[in-house]
Short mmCIF file of C-alpha atoms in Angstrom, two decimals:
data_model
loop_
_atom_site.label_atom_id
_atom_site.label_comp_id
_atom_site.label_asym_id
_atom_site.label_seq_id
_atom_site.Cartn_x
_atom_site.Cartn_y
_atom_site.Cartn_z
CA MET A 297 41.75 43.31 149.27
CA LYS A 298 38.83 45.77 149.29
CA LYS A 299 39.48 46.56 152.94
CA ILE A 300 43.13 47.28 152.19
CA LEU A 301 42.18 49.56 149.25
CA LEU A 302 39.58 51.38 151.37
CA LEU A 303 42.11 51.84 154.17
CA SER A 304 44.64 53.25 151.69
CA VAL A 305 42.10 55.76 150.33
CA LEU A 306 41.08 56.88 153.82
CA THR A 307 44.73 57.24 154.81
CA ALA A 308 45.43 59.36 151.72
CA ILE A 309 42.42 61.59 152.45
CA THR A 310 43.56 62.00 156.04
CA LEU A 311 47.08 62.96 154.94
CA VAL A 312 45.75 65.50 152.42
CA SER A 313 43.43 67.02 155.01
CA CYS A 314 46.35 67.37 157.41
CA VAL A 315 48.91 68.69 154.95
CA ALA A 316 46.80 70.97 152.79
CA PRO A 317 45.86 73.51 155.49
CA SER A 318 49.51 73.82 156.48
CA MET A 319 50.52 74.49 152.88
CA LEU A 320 47.63 76.89 152.27
CA SER A 321 48.33 78.88 155.42
CA ARG A 322 52.04 79.43 154.78
CA TYR A 323 51.43 83.17 154.32
CA GLY A 324 48.48 83.30 156.67
CA TYR A 325 45.36 85.29 155.96
CA ALA A 326 45.29 87.81 153.11
CA TYR A 327 44.06 91.38 153.58
CA GLU A 328 42.47 94.02 151.38
CA TYR A 329 42.06 97.65 152.35
CA LYS A 330 39.60 100.36 151.40
CA HIS A 331 40.63 104.02 151.61
CA ARG A 332 39.10 107.47 151.38
CA LEU A 333 40.24 111.07 151.29
CA ILE A 334 39.07 113.08 154.31
CA GLY A 335 39.12 116.73 155.33
CA ASP A 336 37.68 120.06 154.21
CA LYS A 337 36.93 120.86 150.56
CA THR A 338 36.65 117.18 149.65
CA ILE A 339 33.95 115.36 147.70
CA GLY A 340 34.55 111.63 147.49
CA ASP A 341 38.26 111.19 146.83
CA THR A 342 38.63 114.65 145.25
CA TYR A 343 39.89 117.88 146.83
CA LYS A 344 39.25 121.27 145.24
CA ASP A 345 40.17 124.86 146.10
CA GLU A 346 40.81 128.05 144.11
CA ASN A 347 44.15 126.71 142.82
CA ILE A 348 43.85 123.01 142.17
CA GLU A 349 41.53 120.04 141.81
CA ILE A 350 43.14 116.75 142.74
CA SER A 351 41.67 113.24 142.76
CA PHE A 352 43.23 110.15 144.34
CA ALA A 353 43.14 106.39 143.68
CA PHE A 354 44.52 103.64 145.88
CA PRO A 355 46.28 100.72 144.12
CA LYS A 356 48.12 98.27 146.35
CA THR A 357 51.69 99.47 145.75
CA GLU A 358 51.25 103.22 145.22
CA LEU A 359 49.11 106.30 145.66
CA ASP A 360 47.82 107.67 142.34
CA PHE A 361 46.58 111.17 141.69
CA ASP A 362 45.25 113.38 138.92
CA LEU A 363 45.93 117.11 139.40
CA LYS A 364 44.25 119.94 137.51
CA ASN A 365 45.72 123.46 137.45
CA LEU A 366 42.93 126.01 138.01
CA THR A 367 45.20 129.08 138.16
CA GLN A 368 46.43 131.43 135.44
CA ASN A 369 50.06 130.37 135.94
CA PRO A 370 52.03 127.09 135.79
CA ILE A 371 52.14 125.03 138.98
CA LYS A 372 55.35 123.35 140.11
CA ILE A 373 55.37 120.11 142.15
CA ILE A 374 58.42 120.10 144.43
CA TRP A 375 59.20 116.37 144.50
CA ASP A 376 62.20 116.52 146.83
CA GLU A 377 59.93 117.82 149.58
CA VAL A 378 57.03 115.40 149.07
CA SER A 379 56.54 113.00 151.98
CA PHE A 380 54.27 110.00 152.59
CA VAL A 381 53.42 109.86 156.31
CA GLN A 382 52.19 106.33 156.95
CA TYR A 383 52.88 105.56 160.62
CA GLY A 384 53.71 109.02 161.91
CA GLU A 385 57.09 109.11 160.16
CA GLY A 386 57.55 110.79 156.80
CA LYS A 387 58.91 108.64 153.98
CA ARG A 388 60.81 109.93 150.97
CA ILE A 389 59.06 109.02 147.72
CA PHE A 390 59.67 108.78 143.99
CA HIS A 391 57.21 109.18 141.16
CA LYS A 392 56.46 108.06 137.61
CA GLY A 393 59.37 108.33 135.20
CA VAL A 394 62.10 108.02 137.83
CA LYS A 395 64.31 104.96 137.32
CA TYR A 396 64.41 102.50 140.21
CA THR A 397 68.20 102.84 140.36
CA GLU A 398 67.88 106.62 140.69
CA ARG A 399 64.98 106.80 143.12
CA SER A 400 67.16 108.16 145.96
CA ASN A 401 68.61 110.97 143.81
CA PRO A 402 67.28 114.55 143.75
CA GLN A 403 64.14 114.75 141.60
CA VAL A 404 63.39 117.50 139.11
CA PRO A 405 60.11 119.38 139.83
CA SER A 406 57.15 118.69 137.54
CA ILE A 407 55.40 121.60 135.83
CA VAL A 408 51.63 121.60 135.33
CA PRO A 409 50.72 124.19 132.63
CA VAL A 410 47.71 126.49 132.92
CA GLY A 411 44.37 124.75 132.42
CA THR A 412 45.87 121.27 132.09
CA SER A 413 45.75 118.06 134.10
CA TYR A 414 48.71 116.03 135.30
CA SER A 415 48.62 112.38 136.39
CA ASP A 416 51.28 110.71 138.51
CA LEU A 417 51.90 108.19 141.25
CA ILE A 418 53.76 108.13 144.55
CA THR A 419 55.75 105.21 145.99
CA PRO A 420 58.05 105.27 149.06
CA ILE A 421 61.63 104.63 147.93
CA ASP A 422 62.08 101.97 150.64
CA ASN A 423 59.24 99.90 149.19
CA VAL A 424 61.30 98.99 146.12
CA SER A 425 64.03 96.35 146.19
CA TYR A 426 66.01 94.24 143.74
CA ASP A 427 65.43 90.49 143.81
CA GLU A 428 68.38 88.62 142.31
CA GLY A 429 66.19 85.59 141.61
CA TYR A 430 67.33 81.98 141.56
CA TYR A 431 67.92 79.07 139.20
CA VAL A 432 67.53 75.40 140.13
CA ASN A 433 66.67 73.99 136.70
CA ALA A 434 64.56 74.85 133.67
CA PHE A 435 61.36 74.24 135.64
CA ALA A 436 62.32 75.88 138.93
CA ASN A 437 63.69 79.38 138.48
CA GLN A 438 62.93 83.05 138.99
CA PRO A 439 64.62 85.76 136.89
CA ALA A 440 66.13 88.77 138.62
CA ARG A 441 63.66 91.65 138.92
CA TRP A 442 62.67 94.80 140.73
CA VAL A 443 59.94 94.25 143.32
CA THR A 444 57.59 96.87 144.73
CA SER A 445 56.03 95.99 148.08
CA ASP A 446 52.43 96.82 148.91
CA LEU A 447 51.88 100.00 150.90
CA TRP A 448 49.99 97.94 153.49
CA PHE A 449 50.84 94.38 154.53
CA PRO A 450 48.96 91.88 152.33
CA ASN A 451 49.40 88.86 154.66
CA ASP A 452 49.81 88.14 158.37
CA PHE A 453 52.17 85.12 157.98
CA ASN A 454 50.31 83.30 160.77
CA LYS A 455 51.49 85.75 163.40
CA PRO A 456 48.70 86.67 165.86
CA GLU A 457 50.28 90.05 166.65
CA THR A 458 50.45 90.92 162.93
CA GLN A 459 46.87 89.79 162.41
CA SER A 460 45.72 91.99 165.28
CA HIS A 461 47.69 94.96 163.91
CA LEU A 462 46.29 94.61 160.37
CA ILE A 463 42.69 94.25 161.49
CA GLY A 464 43.24 97.22 163.78
CA LEU A 465 44.20 99.42 160.82
CA LYS A 466 40.52 100.09 160.17
CA GLY A 467 40.08 103.77 160.98
CA TRP A 468 43.82 104.47 160.68
CA LYS A 469 44.71 107.87 159.23
CA TYR A 470 47.76 108.72 157.14
CA LYS A 471 48.94 111.72 155.13
CA LEU A 472 50.58 112.93 151.96
CA LEU A 473 52.58 116.15 152.12
CA LEU A 474 52.62 117.60 148.60
CA PRO A 475 54.39 121.00 148.38
CA MET A 476 53.74 123.07 145.25
CA GLU A 477 54.79 126.43 143.96
CA ILE A 478 51.70 128.39 142.88
CA ASN A 479 51.86 131.91 141.47
CA GLY A 480 55.46 132.11 142.66
CA VAL A 481 54.55 131.21 146.24
CA LYS A 482 55.23 127.87 147.92
CA LYS A 483 52.10 126.18 149.30
CA ASN A 484 52.37 123.09 151.49
CA TYR A 485 49.37 120.92 150.75
CA THR A 486 48.60 118.16 153.25
CA PHE A 487 46.10 115.50 152.21
CA GLU A 488 44.76 113.10 154.81
CA PHE A 489 43.37 109.64 154.17
CA GLU A 490 41.58 107.01 156.21
CA ILE A 491 41.47 103.22 155.95
CA THR A 492 37.72 102.66 156.04
CA ASP A 493 37.71 98.86 155.95
CA VAL A 494 40.06 95.89 156.28
CA LYS A 495 38.84 92.69 154.64
CA GLN A 496 40.38 89.40 155.75
CA SER A 497 40.20 86.46 153.36
CA GLU A 498 41.07 82.78 153.65
CA PRO A 499 44.70 81.58 154.09
CA THR A 500 46.69 81.50 150.88
CA SER A 501 49.64 79.50 149.52
CA LYS A 502 51.30 82.62 148.11
CA PRO A 503 51.54 86.31 148.94
CA PHE A 504 48.22 88.03 148.18
#
């Protein structure tokens, strides 16, 4: 009887050890990225010239910034001309306050008064989608919702080519084109960023 019980326990452990890795690796390895602002007139993640001072932050689903107007006139951000250049191709974006359902519509410029700061965020319009959800029963369901994808892939889904691509993003450079009207003259600011590190973590049972 003891031998049978011991055999059952060993069998269960073997099954768990075989099944668990498969379940845990459904989405493959997870990835985290570190970024920095590069280029002239930059200190850390802040750029400053005679007109503006702008600092950037890098959450997973957006690019955040805080802009200070250093001029003696209001500054206008021309949203319809802003572009996020991630893989060499410019992407149309939307910003804070724009409804998801209206993200593809023309966007009213934002005005930054003299001597004030303005905070906003930038997300490519294609990174947002509507998930209709599902309902199986009271314990297995997902309400409909808007979903914003990460700017950079969070998982490799067990695909070697994707894993190689994501690890290879270390050192990758991308840009933000942020046109503004300053003192009545349009100025096309281009900010460049670099992925300084790509951290790979253990396989996960859900998207990172």
